[in-house]
Coordinates of C-alpha atoms and ligand atoms in Angstrom, one line a residue:
X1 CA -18.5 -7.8 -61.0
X2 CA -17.8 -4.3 -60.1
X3 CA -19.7 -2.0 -63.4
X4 CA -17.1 0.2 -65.1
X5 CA -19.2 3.6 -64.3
X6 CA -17.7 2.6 -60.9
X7 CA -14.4 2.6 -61.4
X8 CA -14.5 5.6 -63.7
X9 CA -16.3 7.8 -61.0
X10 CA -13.5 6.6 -58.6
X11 CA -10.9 8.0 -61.0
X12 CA -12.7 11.3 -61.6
X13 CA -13.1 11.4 -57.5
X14 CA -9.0 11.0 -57.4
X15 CA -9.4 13.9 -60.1
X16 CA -11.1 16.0 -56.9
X17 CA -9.3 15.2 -54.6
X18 CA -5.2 15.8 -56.2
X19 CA -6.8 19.1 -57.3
X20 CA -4.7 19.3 -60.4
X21 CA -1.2 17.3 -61.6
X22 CA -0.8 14.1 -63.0
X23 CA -0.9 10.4 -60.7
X24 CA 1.2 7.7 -62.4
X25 CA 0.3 4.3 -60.6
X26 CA 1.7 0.9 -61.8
X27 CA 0.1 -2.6 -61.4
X28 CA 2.4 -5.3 -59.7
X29 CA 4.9 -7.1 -61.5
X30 CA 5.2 -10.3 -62.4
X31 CA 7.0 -12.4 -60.3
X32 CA 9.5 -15.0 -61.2
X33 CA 9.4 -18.2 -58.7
X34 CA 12.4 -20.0 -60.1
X35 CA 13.4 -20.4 -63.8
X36 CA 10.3 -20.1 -66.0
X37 CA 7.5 -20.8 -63.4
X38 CA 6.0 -17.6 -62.0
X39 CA 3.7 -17.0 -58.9
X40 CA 0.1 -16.7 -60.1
X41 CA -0.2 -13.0 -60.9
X42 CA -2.1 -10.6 -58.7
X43 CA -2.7 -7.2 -59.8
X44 CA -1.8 -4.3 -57.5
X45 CA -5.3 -3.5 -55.3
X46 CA -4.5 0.6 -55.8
X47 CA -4.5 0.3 -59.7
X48 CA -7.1 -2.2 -59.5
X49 CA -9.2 0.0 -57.7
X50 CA -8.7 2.6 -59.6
X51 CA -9.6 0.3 -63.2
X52 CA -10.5 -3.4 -62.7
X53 CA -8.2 -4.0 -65.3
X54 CA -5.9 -7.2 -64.6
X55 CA -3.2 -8.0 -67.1
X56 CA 0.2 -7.2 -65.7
X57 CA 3.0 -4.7 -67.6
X58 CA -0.3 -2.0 -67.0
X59 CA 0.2 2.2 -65.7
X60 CA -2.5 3.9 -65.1
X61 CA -2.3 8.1 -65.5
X62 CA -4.9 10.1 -64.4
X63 CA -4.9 14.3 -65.4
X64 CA -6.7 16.2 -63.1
X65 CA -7.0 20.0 -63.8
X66 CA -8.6 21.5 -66.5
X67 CA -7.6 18.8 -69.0
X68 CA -8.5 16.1 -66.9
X69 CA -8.7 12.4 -68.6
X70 CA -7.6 9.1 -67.4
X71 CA -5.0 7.0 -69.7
X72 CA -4.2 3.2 -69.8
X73 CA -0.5 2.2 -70.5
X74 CA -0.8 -2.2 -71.1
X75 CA 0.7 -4.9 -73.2
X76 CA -0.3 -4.6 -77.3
X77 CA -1.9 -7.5 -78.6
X78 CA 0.5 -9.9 -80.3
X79 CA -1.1 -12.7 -81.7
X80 CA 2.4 -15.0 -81.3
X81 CA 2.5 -14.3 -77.4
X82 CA -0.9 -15.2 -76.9
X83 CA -0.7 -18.5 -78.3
X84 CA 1.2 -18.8 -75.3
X85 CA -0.1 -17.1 -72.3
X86 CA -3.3 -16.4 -74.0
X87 CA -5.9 -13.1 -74.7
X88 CA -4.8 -9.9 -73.8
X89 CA -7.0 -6.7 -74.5
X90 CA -4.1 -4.1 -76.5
X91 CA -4.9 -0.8 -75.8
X92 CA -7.5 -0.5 -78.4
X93 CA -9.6 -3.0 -76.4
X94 CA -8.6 -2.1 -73.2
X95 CA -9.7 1.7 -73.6
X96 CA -13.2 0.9 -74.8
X97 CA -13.8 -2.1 -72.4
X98 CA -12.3 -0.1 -69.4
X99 CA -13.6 3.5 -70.6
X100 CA -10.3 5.2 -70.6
X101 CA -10.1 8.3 -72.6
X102 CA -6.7 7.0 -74.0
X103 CA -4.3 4.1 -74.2
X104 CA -1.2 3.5 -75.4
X105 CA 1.4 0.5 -75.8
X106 CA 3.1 0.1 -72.3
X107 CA 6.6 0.6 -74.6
X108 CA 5.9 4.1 -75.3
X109 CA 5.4 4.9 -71.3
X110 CA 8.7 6.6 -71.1
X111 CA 8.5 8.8 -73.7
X112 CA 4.7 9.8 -73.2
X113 CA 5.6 10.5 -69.4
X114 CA 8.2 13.7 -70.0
X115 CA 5.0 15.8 -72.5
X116 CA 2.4 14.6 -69.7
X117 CA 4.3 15.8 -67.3
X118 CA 5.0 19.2 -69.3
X119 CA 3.2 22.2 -67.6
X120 CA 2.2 20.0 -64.7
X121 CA 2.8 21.5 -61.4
X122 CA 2.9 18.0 -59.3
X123 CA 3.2 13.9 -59.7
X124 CA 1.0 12.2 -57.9
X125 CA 2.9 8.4 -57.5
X126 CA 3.1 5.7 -54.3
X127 CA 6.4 7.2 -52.8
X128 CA 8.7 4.7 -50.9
X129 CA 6.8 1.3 -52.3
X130 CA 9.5 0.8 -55.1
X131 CA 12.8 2.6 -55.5
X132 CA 13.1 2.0 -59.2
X133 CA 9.6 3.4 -59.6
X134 CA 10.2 6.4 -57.8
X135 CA 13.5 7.0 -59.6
X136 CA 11.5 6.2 -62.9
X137 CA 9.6 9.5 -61.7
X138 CA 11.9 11.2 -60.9
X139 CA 13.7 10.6 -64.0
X140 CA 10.5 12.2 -66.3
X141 CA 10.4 14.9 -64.1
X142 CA 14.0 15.4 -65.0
X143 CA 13.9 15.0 -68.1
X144 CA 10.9 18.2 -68.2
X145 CA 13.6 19.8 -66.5
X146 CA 16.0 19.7 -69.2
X147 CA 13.5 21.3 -71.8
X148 CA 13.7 24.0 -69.7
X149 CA 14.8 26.5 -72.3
X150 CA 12.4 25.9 -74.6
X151 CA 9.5 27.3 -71.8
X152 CA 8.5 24.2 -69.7
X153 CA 8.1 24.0 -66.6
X154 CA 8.9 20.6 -64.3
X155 CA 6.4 19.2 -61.5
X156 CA 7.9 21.0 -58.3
X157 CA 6.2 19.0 -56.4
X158 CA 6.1 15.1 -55.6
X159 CA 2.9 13.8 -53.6
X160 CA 2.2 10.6 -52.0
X161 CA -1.0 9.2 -53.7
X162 CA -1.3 6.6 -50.7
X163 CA -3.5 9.1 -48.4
X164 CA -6.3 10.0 -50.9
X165 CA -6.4 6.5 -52.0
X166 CA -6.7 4.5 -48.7
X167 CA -9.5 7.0 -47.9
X168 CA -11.5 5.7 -50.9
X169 CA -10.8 2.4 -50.5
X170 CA -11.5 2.0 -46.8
X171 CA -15.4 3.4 -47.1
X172 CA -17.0 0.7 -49.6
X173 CA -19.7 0.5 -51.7
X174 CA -22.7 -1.5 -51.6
X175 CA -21.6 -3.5 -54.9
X176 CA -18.2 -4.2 -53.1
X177 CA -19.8 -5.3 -49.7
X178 CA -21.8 -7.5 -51.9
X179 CA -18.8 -9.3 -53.6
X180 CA -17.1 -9.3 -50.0
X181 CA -20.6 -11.3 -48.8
X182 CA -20.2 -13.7 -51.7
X183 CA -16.9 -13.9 -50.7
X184 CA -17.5 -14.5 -47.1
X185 CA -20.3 -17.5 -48.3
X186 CA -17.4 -19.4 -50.0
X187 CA -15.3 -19.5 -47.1
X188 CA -18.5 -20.1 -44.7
X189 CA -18.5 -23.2 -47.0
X190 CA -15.0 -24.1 -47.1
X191 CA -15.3 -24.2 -43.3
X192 CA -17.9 -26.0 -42.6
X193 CA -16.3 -28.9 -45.2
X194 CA -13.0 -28.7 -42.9
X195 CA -15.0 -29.8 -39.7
X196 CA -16.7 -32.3 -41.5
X197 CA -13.3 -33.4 -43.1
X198 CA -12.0 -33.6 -39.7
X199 CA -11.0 -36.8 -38.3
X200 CA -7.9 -37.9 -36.0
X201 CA -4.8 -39.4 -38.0
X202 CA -5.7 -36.9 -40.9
X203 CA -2.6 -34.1 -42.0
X204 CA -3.2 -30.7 -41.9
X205 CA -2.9 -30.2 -45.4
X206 CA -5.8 -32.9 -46.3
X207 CA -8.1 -30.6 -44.5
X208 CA -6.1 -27.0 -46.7
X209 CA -6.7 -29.4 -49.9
X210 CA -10.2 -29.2 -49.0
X211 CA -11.1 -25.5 -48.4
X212 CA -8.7 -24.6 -51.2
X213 CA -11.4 -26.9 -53.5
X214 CA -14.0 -25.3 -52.2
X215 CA -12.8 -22.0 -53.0
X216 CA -12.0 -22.7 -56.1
X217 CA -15.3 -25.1 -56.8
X218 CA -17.3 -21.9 -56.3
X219 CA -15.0 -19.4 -58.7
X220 CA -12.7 -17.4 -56.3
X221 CA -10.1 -16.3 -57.3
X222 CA -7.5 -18.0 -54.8
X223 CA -7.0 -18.0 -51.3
X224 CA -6.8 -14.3 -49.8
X225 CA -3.7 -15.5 -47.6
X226 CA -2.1 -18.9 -47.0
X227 CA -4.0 -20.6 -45.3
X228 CA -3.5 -21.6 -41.7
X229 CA -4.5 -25.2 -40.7
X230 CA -3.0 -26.2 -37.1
X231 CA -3.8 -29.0 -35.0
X232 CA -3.0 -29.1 -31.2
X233 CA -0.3 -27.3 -29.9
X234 CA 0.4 -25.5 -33.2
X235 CA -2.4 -23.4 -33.0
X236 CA 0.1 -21.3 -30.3
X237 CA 1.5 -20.4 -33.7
X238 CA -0.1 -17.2 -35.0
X239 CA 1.2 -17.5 -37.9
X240 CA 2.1 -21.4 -38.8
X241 CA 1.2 -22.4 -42.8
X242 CA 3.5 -25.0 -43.0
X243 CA 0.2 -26.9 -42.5
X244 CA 2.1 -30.6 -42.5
X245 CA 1.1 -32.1 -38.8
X246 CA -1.0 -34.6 -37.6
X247 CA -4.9 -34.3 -36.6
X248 CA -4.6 -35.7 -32.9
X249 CA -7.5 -37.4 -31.1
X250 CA -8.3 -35.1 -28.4
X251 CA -6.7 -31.9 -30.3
X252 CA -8.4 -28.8 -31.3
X253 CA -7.6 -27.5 -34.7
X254 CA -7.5 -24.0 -35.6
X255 CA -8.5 -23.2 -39.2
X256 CA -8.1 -19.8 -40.6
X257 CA -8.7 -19.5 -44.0
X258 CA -10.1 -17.1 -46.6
X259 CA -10.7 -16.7 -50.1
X260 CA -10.2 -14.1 -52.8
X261 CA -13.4 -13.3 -54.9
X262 CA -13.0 -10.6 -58.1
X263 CA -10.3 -9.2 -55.9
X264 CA -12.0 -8.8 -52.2
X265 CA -10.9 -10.9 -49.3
X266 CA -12.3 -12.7 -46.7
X267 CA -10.7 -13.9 -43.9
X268 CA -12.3 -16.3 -41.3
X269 CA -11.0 -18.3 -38.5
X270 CA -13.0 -21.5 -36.5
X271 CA -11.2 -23.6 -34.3
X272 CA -13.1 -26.8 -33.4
X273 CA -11.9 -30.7 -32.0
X274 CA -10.7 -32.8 -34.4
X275 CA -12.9 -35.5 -33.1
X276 CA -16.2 -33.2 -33.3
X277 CA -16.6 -32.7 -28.9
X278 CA -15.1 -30.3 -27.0
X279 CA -12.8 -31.5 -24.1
X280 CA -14.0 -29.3 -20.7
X281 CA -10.7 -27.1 -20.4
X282 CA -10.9 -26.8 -24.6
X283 CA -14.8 -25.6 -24.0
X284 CA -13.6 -23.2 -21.0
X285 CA -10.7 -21.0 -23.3
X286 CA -13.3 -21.3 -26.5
X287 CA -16.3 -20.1 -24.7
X288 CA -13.9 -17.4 -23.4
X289 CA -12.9 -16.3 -26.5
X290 CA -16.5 -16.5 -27.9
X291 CA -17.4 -13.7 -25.4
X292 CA -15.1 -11.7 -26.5
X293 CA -15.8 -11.9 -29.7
X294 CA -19.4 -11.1 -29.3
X295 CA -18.4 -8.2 -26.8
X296 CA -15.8 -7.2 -29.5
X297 CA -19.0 -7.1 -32.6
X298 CA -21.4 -5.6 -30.2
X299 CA -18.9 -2.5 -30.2
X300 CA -19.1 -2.4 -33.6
X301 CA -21.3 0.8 -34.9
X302 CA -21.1 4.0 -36.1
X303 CA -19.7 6.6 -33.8
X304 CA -17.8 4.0 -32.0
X305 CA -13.8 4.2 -32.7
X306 CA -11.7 1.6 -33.9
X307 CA -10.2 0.8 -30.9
X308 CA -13.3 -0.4 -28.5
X309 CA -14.0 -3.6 -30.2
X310 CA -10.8 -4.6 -28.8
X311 CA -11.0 -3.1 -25.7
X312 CA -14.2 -5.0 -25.0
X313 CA -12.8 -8.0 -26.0
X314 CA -9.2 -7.7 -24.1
X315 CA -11.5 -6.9 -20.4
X316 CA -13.9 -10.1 -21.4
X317 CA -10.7 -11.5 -22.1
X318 CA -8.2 -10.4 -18.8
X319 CA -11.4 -11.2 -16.8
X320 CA -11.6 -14.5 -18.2
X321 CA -8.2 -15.8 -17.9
X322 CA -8.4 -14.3 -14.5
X323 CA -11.8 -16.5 -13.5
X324 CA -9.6 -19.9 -15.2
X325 CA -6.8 -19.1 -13.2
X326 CA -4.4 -18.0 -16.2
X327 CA -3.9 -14.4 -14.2
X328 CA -3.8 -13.8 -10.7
X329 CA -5.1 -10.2 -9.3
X330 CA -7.8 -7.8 -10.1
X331 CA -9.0 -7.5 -14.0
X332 CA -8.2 -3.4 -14.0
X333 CA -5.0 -4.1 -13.3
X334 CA -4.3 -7.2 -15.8
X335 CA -5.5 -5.1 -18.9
X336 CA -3.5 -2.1 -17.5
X337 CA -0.3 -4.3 -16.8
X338 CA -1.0 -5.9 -20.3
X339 CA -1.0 -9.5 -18.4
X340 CA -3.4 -10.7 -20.8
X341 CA -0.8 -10.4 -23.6
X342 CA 0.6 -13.8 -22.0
X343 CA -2.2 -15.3 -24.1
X344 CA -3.6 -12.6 -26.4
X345 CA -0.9 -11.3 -28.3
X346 CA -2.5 -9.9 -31.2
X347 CA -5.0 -7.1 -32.0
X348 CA -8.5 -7.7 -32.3
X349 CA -9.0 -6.9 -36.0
X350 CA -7.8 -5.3 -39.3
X351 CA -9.6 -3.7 -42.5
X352 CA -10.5 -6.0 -45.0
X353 CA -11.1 -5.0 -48.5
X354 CA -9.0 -6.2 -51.6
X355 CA -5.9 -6.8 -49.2
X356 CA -6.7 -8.6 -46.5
X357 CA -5.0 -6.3 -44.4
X358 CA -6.5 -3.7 -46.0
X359 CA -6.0 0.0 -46.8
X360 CA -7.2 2.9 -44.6
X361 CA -5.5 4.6 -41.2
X362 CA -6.5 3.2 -38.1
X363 CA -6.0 6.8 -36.7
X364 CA -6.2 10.4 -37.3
X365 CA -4.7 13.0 -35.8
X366 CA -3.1 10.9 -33.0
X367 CA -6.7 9.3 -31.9
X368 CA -8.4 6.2 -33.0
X369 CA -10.8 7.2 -36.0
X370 CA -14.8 6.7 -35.7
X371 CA -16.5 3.8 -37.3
X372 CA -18.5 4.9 -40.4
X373 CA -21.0 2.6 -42.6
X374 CA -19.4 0.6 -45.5
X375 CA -16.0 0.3 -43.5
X376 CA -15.7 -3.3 -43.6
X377 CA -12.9 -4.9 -40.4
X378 CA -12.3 -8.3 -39.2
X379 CA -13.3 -9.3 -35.1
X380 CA -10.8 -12.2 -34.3
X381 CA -9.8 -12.2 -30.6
X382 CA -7.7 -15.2 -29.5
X383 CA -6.3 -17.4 -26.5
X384 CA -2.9 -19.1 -26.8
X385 CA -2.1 -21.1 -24.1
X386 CA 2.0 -21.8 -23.9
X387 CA 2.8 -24.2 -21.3
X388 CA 4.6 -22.9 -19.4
X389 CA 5.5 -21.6 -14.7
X390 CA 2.1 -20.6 -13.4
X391 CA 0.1 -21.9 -16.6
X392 CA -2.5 -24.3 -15.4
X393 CA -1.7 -28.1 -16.7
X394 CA -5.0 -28.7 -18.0
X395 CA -5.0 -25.5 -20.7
X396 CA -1.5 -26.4 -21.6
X397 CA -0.9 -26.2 -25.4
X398 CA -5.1 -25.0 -26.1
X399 CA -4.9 -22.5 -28.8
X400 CA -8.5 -20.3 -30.0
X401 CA -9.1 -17.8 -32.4
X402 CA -12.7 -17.0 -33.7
X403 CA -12.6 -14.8 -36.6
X404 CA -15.5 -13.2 -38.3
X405 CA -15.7 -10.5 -41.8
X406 CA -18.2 -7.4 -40.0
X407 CA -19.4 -4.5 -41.7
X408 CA -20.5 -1.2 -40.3
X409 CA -23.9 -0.2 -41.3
X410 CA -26.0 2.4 -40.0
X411 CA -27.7 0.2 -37.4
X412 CA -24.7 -1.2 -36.3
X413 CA -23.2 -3.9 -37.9
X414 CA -23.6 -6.8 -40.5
X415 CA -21.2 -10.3 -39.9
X416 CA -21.0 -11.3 -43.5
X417 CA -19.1 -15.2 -42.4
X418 CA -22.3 -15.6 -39.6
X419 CA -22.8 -18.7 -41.8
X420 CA -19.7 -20.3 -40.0
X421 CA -20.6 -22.3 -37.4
X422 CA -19.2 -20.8 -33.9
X423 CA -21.5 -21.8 -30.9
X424 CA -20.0 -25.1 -29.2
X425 CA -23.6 -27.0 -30.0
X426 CA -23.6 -25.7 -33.4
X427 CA -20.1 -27.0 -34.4
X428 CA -20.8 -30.5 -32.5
X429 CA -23.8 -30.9 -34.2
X430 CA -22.4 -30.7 -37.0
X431 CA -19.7 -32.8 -36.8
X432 CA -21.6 -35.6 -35.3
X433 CA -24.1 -35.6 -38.6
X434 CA -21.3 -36.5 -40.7
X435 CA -20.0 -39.0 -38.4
X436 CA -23.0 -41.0 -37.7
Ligands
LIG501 N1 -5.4 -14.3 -41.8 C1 -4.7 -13.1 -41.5 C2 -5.3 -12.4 -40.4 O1 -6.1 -13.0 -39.7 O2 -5.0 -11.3 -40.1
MN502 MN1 -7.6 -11.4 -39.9
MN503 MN1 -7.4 -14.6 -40.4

């Protein structure tokens, strides 16, 4: 677990860095699923950041300027409720557990919003994620305005909190690249179990029911994203979940699969043949794709910018499909053209934090932004192969991604899901000791 003194020096950097005002930041809201069942709750990763606290019906304020203090808005305790849905903390609780310098009943937000506000000369709030949030602001500031004769003065300016608080949650600290690497180990395990679980005439969702145990046999949270589980030719799908087909004899199946551990993501992909050996046009694309992928991680260090782990894997990549006789021409011009994008359709990576497409610009300033230490990005270059004029029988349908969790350190780079077997001899040997 992340210590409190953490997330209270986090909120007294956000003091820094708005300078003065008053941020308002809400956790998500429940959400219904139909009638009385709800999706399983997930806290808003912002607020979270900002707190670690996880009930829902939660604001967070924090005063910067020379009364500066952070205050916790949540549910009161009410001992009928919780016989139903269980403990919550009431703001007595939560202030001494969480070390805010106040909290109040989230009933009283509205009416403590218009005298926090008082005096203020900005609201910090997420503009543009919610409507009725923003006209909720808008609505205190308003209501400042209307006290105007007896000598207030109303916020005259509204700022976007998102800036400030992707910057501080896209460098991370050694006690959340720690949970991320615990987080990473679960999956590792979940994958491994799905190639040893693989076996022709099995569904999809027999080898999801397995990772999804796994996760949850080692304490995380959930999955970070649905999982994807696609055999054969529905691993040309980038984005399949519906995770119902049949394992085929001969098929490759594409797993890509993370979990969710005290909030942080991981997010791993392996694709490997259902019956444990690689057919020789399946080992051509994967091997392929496994070059790019280490081209793609050995770009990955300080000083380098965001974008040249993917250029080093799309020319490993173009050149590749060129050599298998996917492309025709020179390699120069099939990454110029963007030929490759017949079968490599996606970017090479994302930031990974407590979304799994986490927070942080990719750019600044209309160039691709340096890699620093503790930025933490996925490296997960693909090959879908489409049947399709001009696509070579034998590669019809073949569909790779290899997907790893990397961390910038000051050396270079740390692959927290290296556990995951990726090399061809690695995953068959594997396979074959469970099937022996
Ligand atoms: N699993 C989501 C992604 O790879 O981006
Ligand atoms: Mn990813
Ligand atoms: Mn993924």
């Amino acid at each position: 677990m992340i210590p409190i003194d953490i997330y209270v020096e986090r909120r007294r950097r956000l003091m820094d860095a708005m300078g003065g005002g008053v941020a308002v930041l809400p956790t998500a809201p429940e959400r219904i699923r139909n009638r009385d069942a709800h999706y399983p709750y997930r806290f808003d990763s912002y607020f979270y950041h900002l707190c670690g606290f996880r009930e829902p019906d939660a604001v967070l304020v924090v005063v910067a300027g020379k009364d500066r203090r952070s205050i916790l808005f949540c549910r009161e305790k009410d001992p009928e409720r919780e016989v139903w849905d269980g403990y919550r903390y009431g703001p007595g609780e939560a202030r001494t557990a969480f070390a805010f310098d106040e909290a109040y009943a989230i009933g009283m937000l509205d009416t403590r919003m218009p005298d926090l506000l008082a005096d203020q000369a900005t609201v910090h709030s997420h503009l543009g994620d919610d409507p009725a949030w923003d006209a909720r602001v808008i609505d205190w500031v308003n209501q400042v305005r209307s006290r105007a004769r007896s000598g207030v003065t109303a916020p005259r300016d509204v700022r976007d909190l998102h800036a400030v608080l992707d910057e501080m949650r896209l460098i991370k600290r050694p006690e959340e690249i720690d949970t991320m690497r615990r987080a990473a180990a679960i999956s590792v395990q979940a994958h491994q179990r799905a190639m040893r679980a693989s076996r022709a005439g099995r569904r999809e969702y027999e080898i999801e029911a397995e990772i999804v145990h796994e996760f949850r046999r080692h304490g995380a949270d959930a999955p970070a994203y649905t999982p994807i589980v696609a055999a054969g030719e529905r691993a040309c799908v980038l984005h399949y979940v519906s995770n119902d087909g049949v394992l085929k004899d001969g098929d490759l199946l594409l797993v890509d699969a993370g979990c969710e551990l005290e909030g942080y993501a991981s997010d791993i992909t392996r694709t490997f043949p259902v019956n444990g050996t690689f057919s020789g046009p399946q080992r051509d694309i994967y091997e392929l794709v496994l070059a790019a992928q280490a081209a793609a991680i050995g770009a990955v260090r300080p000083g380098n910018t965001w974008n040249m782990p993917h250029d080093a894997a799309v020319r490993v990549l173009a050149q590749g499909m060129i050599d298998l006789g996917l492309l025709q021409g020179a390699v120069d011009s099939a990454v110029e053209t963007e030929a490759y994008k017949k079968f490599y359709m996606h970017r090479t990576g994302h930031w990974l934090g407590l979304d799994v497409h986490d927070a942080g610009d990719y750019k600044r300033d209309g160039a691709w932004r340096a890699l620093e230490p503790g930025m933490v990005l996925t490296v997960e270059p693909g090959c879908y192969v489409r049947p399709g004029e001009g696509v070579p029988e034998r590669f019809a349908n073949i569909g790779v991604r290899v997907e790893d969790d990397v961390v910038v350190t000051a050396a270079g780079c740390e692959v927290l899901s290296a556990g995951a077997p990726k090399q061809v001899a690695d995953i068959e040997a594997l396979m074959r000791a469970d099937r022996e």
